[in-house]
Tab-separated table of C-alpha atoms in Angstrom:
chain	number	residue	atom	x	y	z
A	104	MET	CA	-44.994	-0.718	-77.757
A	105	SER	CA	-45.210	2.076	-75.217
A	106	PHE	CA	-43.338	1.543	-71.958
A	107	SER	CA	-46.572	2.243	-70.115
A	108	ASP	CA	-48.653	-0.326	-72.014
A	109	PRO	CA	-50.108	-2.401	-69.133
A	110	ALA	CA	-51.300	-5.205	-71.357
A	111	ALA	CA	-47.823	-5.921	-72.703
A	112	ALA	CA	-45.865	-5.570	-69.475
A	113	PRO	CA	-45.225	-8.723	-67.421
A	114	ALA	CA	-46.576	-9.076	-63.921
A	115	THR	CA	-44.367	-7.420	-61.342
A	116	ALA	CA	-43.311	-8.490	-57.903
A	117	PRO	CA	-45.689	-7.622	-55.058
A	118	ALA	CA	-44.849	-4.679	-52.863
A	119	ALA	CA	-42.570	-5.479	-49.952
A	120	SER	CA	-44.188	-5.976	-46.573
A	121	LEU	CA	-43.567	-3.320	-43.959
A	122	ASP	CA	-42.057	-6.099	-41.827
A	123	GLU	CA	-39.454	-6.994	-44.475
A	124	PRO	CA	-35.980	-5.449	-44.196
A	125	ALA	CA	-35.136	-2.896	-46.863
A	126	PRO	CA	-33.271	-4.499	-49.793
A	127	ILE	CA	-29.635	-3.599	-50.377
A	128	ILE	CA	-30.460	-3.309	-54.114
A	129	ALA	CA	-33.876	-2.482	-55.567
A	130	VAL	CA	-34.288	-2.549	-59.356
A	131	GLU	CA	-37.646	-0.923	-60.017
A	132	HIS	CA	-39.348	-1.246	-63.423
A	133	VAL	CA	-36.160	-0.704	-65.415
A	134	TYR	CA	-36.185	-0.403	-69.199
A	135	LYS	CA	-33.216	0.099	-71.506
A	136	THR	CA	-33.714	1.143	-75.117
A	137	VAL	CA	-31.025	2.082	-77.629
A	138	SER	CA	-31.205	3.202	-81.229
A	139	ASP	CA	-29.460	1.535	-84.147
A	140	ALA	CA	-29.775	1.698	-87.931
A	141	ALA	CA	-33.052	-0.250	-87.777
A	142	GLY	CA	-34.574	2.055	-85.151
A	143	PRO	CA	-35.210	1.709	-81.394
A	144	LEU	CA	-34.141	-1.575	-79.784
A	145	THR	CA	-35.374	-2.466	-76.301
A	146	ILE	CA	-32.679	-4.423	-74.428
A	147	LEU	CA	-34.410	-4.565	-71.029
A	148	ARG	CA	-38.137	-4.400	-70.404
A	149	ASP	CA	-39.754	-3.797	-66.998
A	150	ILE	CA	-37.098	-5.445	-64.823
A	151	HIS	CA	-38.248	-5.456	-61.201
A	152	ILE	CA	-36.023	-7.305	-58.704
A	153	ARG	CA	-34.932	-6.813	-55.114
A	154	PHE	CA	-31.754	-8.227	-53.589
A	155	ALA	CA	-31.455	-8.756	-49.849
A	156	ALA	CA	-28.341	-8.066	-47.825
A	157	ARG	CA	-25.963	-11.063	-47.706
A	158	GLU	CA	-27.808	-13.062	-50.380
A	159	THR	CA	-26.216	-14.622	-53.461
A	160	ALA	CA	-28.013	-14.352	-56.796
A	161	ALA	CA	-27.122	-15.560	-60.281
A	162	ILE	CA	-28.428	-13.836	-63.394
A	163	VAL	CA	-28.574	-16.368	-66.214
A	164	GLY	CA	-29.773	-16.406	-69.808
A	165	ALA	CA	-28.634	-16.738	-73.397
A	166	SER	CA	-26.065	-14.408	-74.940
A	167	GLY	CA	-27.746	-11.154	-75.910
A	168	SER	CA	-30.567	-11.536	-73.396
A	169	GLY	CA	-29.562	-8.371	-71.516
A	170	LYS	CA	-27.748	-9.858	-68.490
A	171	SER	CA	-24.596	-7.748	-68.649
A	172	THR	CA	-26.593	-4.602	-69.448
A	173	LEU	CA	-28.649	-5.226	-66.317
A	174	LEU	CA	-25.486	-5.661	-64.241
A	175	SER	CA	-24.068	-2.399	-65.616
A	176	ILE	CA	-27.275	-0.568	-64.691
A	177	ILE	CA	-27.232	-2.072	-61.189
A	178	ALA	CA	-23.685	-0.728	-60.866
A	179	GLY	CA	-24.719	2.709	-62.074
A	180	LEU	CA	-22.280	2.445	-64.973
A	181	ASP	CA	-25.117	2.607	-67.517
A	182	LYS	CA	-28.348	4.581	-67.197
A	183	PRO	CA	-31.776	3.016	-67.719
A	184	SER	CA	-34.142	4.606	-70.211
A	185	GLN	CA	-36.847	4.348	-67.585
A	186	GLY	CA	-37.014	3.087	-64.003
A	187	THR	CA	-34.964	3.353	-60.857
A	188	VAL	CA	-32.125	1.498	-59.128
A	189	ARG	CA	-31.682	2.060	-55.394
A	190	LEU	CA	-28.455	1.046	-53.669
A	191	ALA	CA	-28.728	0.977	-49.874
A	192	GLY	CA	-31.817	3.171	-50.252
A	193	GLN	CA	-30.119	5.753	-52.496
A	194	ASP	CA	-31.654	6.426	-55.915
A	195	MET	CA	-28.526	6.130	-58.057
A	196	PHE	CA	-29.778	8.059	-61.032
A	197	VAL	CA	-30.633	11.284	-59.245
A	198	LEU	CA	-26.907	11.515	-58.514
A	199	SER	CA	-24.290	13.101	-60.737
A	200	GLU	CA	-21.679	10.851	-62.371
A	201	ASP	CA	-19.138	11.871	-59.736
A	202	GLU	CA	-21.598	11.130	-56.930
A	203	ARG	CA	-22.408	7.719	-58.419
A	204	ALA	CA	-18.700	6.954	-58.695
A	205	ALA	CA	-18.248	7.864	-55.021
A	206	LEU	CA	-21.177	5.628	-54.033
A	207	ARG	CA	-19.722	2.739	-56.061
A	208	ALA	CA	-16.371	3.194	-54.355
A	209	GLN	CA	-18.058	2.952	-50.962
A	210	LYS	CA	-20.529	0.136	-51.623
A	211	ILE	CA	-19.568	-2.000	-54.644
A	212	GLY	CA	-16.775	-4.376	-55.593
A	213	PHE	CA	-16.346	-5.732	-59.133
A	214	VAL	CA	-14.971	-8.979	-60.561
A	215	PHE	CA	-14.757	-9.395	-64.342
A	216	GLN	CA	-14.048	-12.270	-66.693
A	217	SER	CA	-11.033	-10.384	-68.081
A	218	PHE	CA	-9.607	-9.587	-64.598
A	219	GLN	CA	-8.941	-5.912	-65.539
A	220	LEU	CA	-5.781	-5.615	-63.474
A	221	MET	CA	-3.401	-2.701	-63.984
A	222	ALA	CA	-0.534	-4.205	-65.982
A	223	HIS	CA	2.063	-1.722	-64.696
A	224	MET	CA	1.233	-2.501	-61.048
A	225	ASN	CA	2.235	-5.595	-59.096
A	226	ALA	CA	-0.308	-7.673	-57.169
A	227	LEU	CA	0.069	-5.655	-53.970
A	228	GLU	CA	-0.261	-2.327	-55.763
A	229	ASN	CA	-3.368	-3.522	-57.646
A	230	VAL	CA	-5.079	-4.433	-54.384
A	231	MET	CA	-3.945	-1.214	-52.680
A	232	LEU	CA	-5.424	0.924	-55.473
A	233	PRO	CA	-9.088	1.127	-54.358
A	234	LEU	CA	-8.014	1.782	-50.774
A	235	GLU	CA	-5.735	4.600	-51.862
A	236	LEU	CA	-8.446	6.101	-54.063
A	237	ALA	CA	-10.758	6.047	-51.047
A	238	GLY	CA	-8.111	7.729	-48.889
A	239	ALA	CA	-7.965	4.760	-46.493
A	240	SER	CA	-5.109	4.559	-44.031
A	241	GLY	CA	-2.978	1.425	-43.815
A	242	ALA	CA	-3.627	0.482	-47.436
A	243	ARG	CA	-0.455	-1.593	-47.796
A	244	ALA	CA	-1.122	-3.695	-44.698
A	245	GLN	CA	-4.769	-4.274	-45.634
A	246	ALA	CA	-3.859	-5.258	-49.207
A	247	ARG	CA	-1.148	-7.639	-47.999
A	248	GLU	CA	-3.579	-9.311	-45.581
A	249	MET	CA	-6.234	-9.770	-48.271
A	250	LEU	CA	-3.727	-11.261	-50.720
A	251	GLU	CA	-2.661	-13.695	-48.020
A	252	ARG	CA	-6.317	-14.652	-47.506
A	253	VAL	CA	-6.669	-15.570	-51.186
A	254	GLY	CA	-3.436	-17.582	-51.122
A	255	LEU	CA	-1.099	-15.113	-52.801
A	256	GLY	CA	1.038	-14.046	-49.873
A	257	GLN	CA	4.145	-15.124	-51.797
A	258	ARG	CA	3.174	-13.271	-54.996
A	259	LEU	CA	2.889	-9.707	-53.723
A	260	LYS	CA	5.527	-8.244	-56.041
A	261	HIS	CA	4.562	-10.222	-59.144
A	262	TYR	CA	3.043	-8.381	-62.108
A	263	PRO	CA	-0.072	-9.649	-63.941
A	264	ARG	CA	1.951	-10.816	-66.951
A	265	VAL	CA	3.741	-13.474	-64.875
A	266	LEU	CA	0.642	-14.664	-63.010
A	267	SER	CA	-1.607	-17.480	-64.216
A	268	GLY	CA	-5.247	-16.780	-65.045
A	269	GLY	CA	-6.347	-18.202	-61.709
A	270	GLU	CA	-3.795	-16.101	-59.852
A	271	GLN	CA	-4.880	-12.974	-61.690
A	272	GLN	CA	-8.482	-13.637	-60.721
A	273	ARG	CA	-7.386	-14.097	-57.090
A	274	VAL	CA	-5.755	-10.668	-57.239
A	275	ALA	CA	-8.987	-9.281	-58.724
A	276	LEU	CA	-10.969	-10.881	-55.882
A	277	ALA	CA	-8.621	-9.438	-53.278
A	278	ARG	CA	-8.977	-6.011	-54.896
A	279	ALA	CA	-12.785	-6.315	-54.877
A	280	PHE	CA	-13.089	-7.529	-51.287
A	281	VAL	CA	-10.366	-5.389	-49.660
A	282	VAL	CA	-12.771	-2.439	-49.324
A	283	GLN	CA	-15.349	-4.762	-47.687
A	284	PRO	CA	-18.108	-3.774	-50.124
A	285	ALA	CA	-21.794	-4.181	-49.329
A	286	VAL	CA	-22.264	-5.610	-52.847
A	287	LEU	CA	-20.035	-7.675	-55.139
A	288	LEU	CA	-20.969	-7.629	-58.830
A	289	ALA	CA	-19.366	-10.407	-60.867
A	290	ASP	CA	-19.598	-10.715	-64.663
A	291	GLU	CA	-18.660	-14.263	-65.759
A	292	PRO	CA	-15.960	-14.464	-63.050
A	293	THR	CA	-14.831	-17.942	-64.133
A	294	GLY	CA	-15.544	-17.578	-67.856
A	295	SER	CA	-11.885	-17.475	-68.949
A	296	LEU	CA	-10.645	-20.150	-66.551
A	297	ASP	CA	-10.408	-23.921	-66.869
A	298	PHE	CA	-12.934	-25.993	-64.912
A	299	ALA	CA	-10.739	-26.855	-61.931
A	300	THR	CA	-9.437	-23.296	-61.533
A	301	GLY	CA	-12.950	-21.918	-61.962
A	302	GLU	CA	-14.217	-24.183	-59.185
A	303	THR	CA	-11.455	-22.963	-56.881
A	304	ILE	CA	-12.218	-19.307	-57.651
A	305	MET	CA	-15.950	-19.781	-57.154
A	306	ALA	CA	-15.396	-21.510	-53.812
A	307	LEU	CA	-13.209	-18.574	-52.786
A	308	ILE	CA	-15.845	-16.028	-53.852
A	309	MET	CA	-18.526	-17.854	-51.843
A	310	SER	CA	-16.272	-18.168	-48.805
A	311	LEU	CA	-15.294	-14.492	-48.776
A	312	ASN	CA	-18.883	-13.484	-49.501
A	313	GLN	CA	-20.137	-15.385	-46.459
A	314	GLU	CA	-17.282	-14.245	-44.228
A	315	LEU	CA	-17.691	-10.553	-45.044
A	316	GLY	CA	-21.493	-10.536	-45.360
A	317	THR	CA	-21.461	-9.195	-48.909
A	318	THR	CA	-24.388	-9.424	-51.317
A	319	LEU	CA	-23.267	-11.255	-54.479
A	320	VAL	CA	-24.955	-10.638	-57.831
A	321	MET	CA	-23.307	-12.704	-60.570
A	322	VAL	CA	-23.870	-13.013	-64.305
A	323	THR	CA	-22.930	-16.492	-65.506
A	324	HIS	CA	-23.571	-19.036	-68.251
A	325	ASP	CA	-22.482	-21.846	-65.931
A	326	ALA	CA	-25.523	-23.696	-64.547
A	327	GLN	CA	-23.440	-25.336	-61.811
A	328	LEU	CA	-22.203	-21.991	-60.542
A	329	ALA	CA	-25.702	-20.552	-60.674
A	330	ALA	CA	-27.024	-23.483	-58.655
A	331	ARG	CA	-24.719	-22.531	-55.774
A	332	CYS	CA	-26.537	-19.213	-55.312
A	333	HIS	CA	-29.627	-18.599	-53.200
A	334	ARG	CA	-31.597	-17.451	-56.258
A	335	ARG	CA	-31.354	-17.842	-60.025
A	336	ILE	CA	-32.869	-15.077	-62.144
A	337	THR	CA	-33.403	-16.038	-65.768
A	338	ILE	CA	-33.482	-13.232	-68.341
A	339	GLU	CA	-35.041	-13.938	-71.726
A	340	ALA	CA	-35.293	-11.285	-74.447
A	341	GLY	CA	-34.743	-8.542	-71.904
A	342	GLN	CA	-37.395	-9.676	-69.434
A	343	VAL	CA	-37.364	-11.671	-66.214
A	344	ALA	CA	-38.596	-15.104	-67.260
A	345	SER	CA	-38.267	-16.797	-63.863
A	346	ILE	CA	-36.838	-16.423	-60.365
A	347	VAL	CA	-36.156	-19.634	-58.426
C-alpha cells in the first residue's frame, strides 16, 4: 500500500481550533517502515496525535504493536519514514542529530524499565549528570534536593549495585525530573518492579508530574497505570485504534 493511499488510511484528528493552545507535542501523520528479509515492514501507519502541556497520556497495546517505536520517534531518537514530530513548536526532524540532542536535553526527561543508571556513579552523581551536561550551576545542590524529594536523601553515596530496584527507579526519576523537563517520556517505568513498589513509583511519578507541570507520555502494559492518566491511546498493528 502506498503511504498516500487515502482509502486505506484511517481517519485523522480534526485540525486544532485557533482558540486552542499549541500542543507541547504534535505527532503529524507519522509512518515508520523498515526492511527485513521478507521485504518492507510497516511498524507505524499514519499516527496523528497531539499532547497538551501538563497532560498525562498512556500508550497501550500488545507487544509488537509499535508503542516503543512511537515513543522513540517522539523523543527524536528514531526517525519516521514519513511525517513530522513537533516539540514545543520545533520540527524535530529538520534538525541535525546534535541539534535534536540539545533539544532533548532542554525539554525531555526519560524513565526506562531497566533504569539505565551509570554503574560507576553513585546516586548523587547519576542525578548530577544531566545538569552537568547542560552546564547548569549548582548541580550538586539541585541533585541532592531532588534525591531528598524522592526519599533517597540518605542514599546519596550509594552505587546502583547496592540499591533495590525501587531505589534505582527513584534515582532514575530524580535524574529525569532534576532538569525540570517540559516532557517526561516513560517506557514501562514499573515493568521490572513488584506490584507494591510499582504502585509507589507510579504515585511518585504522578506527584512530581503535577508539581512540576510536566507532560507525561508513558508506554505501559499495565491497565491500572494507564487508567490513572488523562488519556489512553491504544495502538494496534501500528495504528491508533482508540483514544479515550
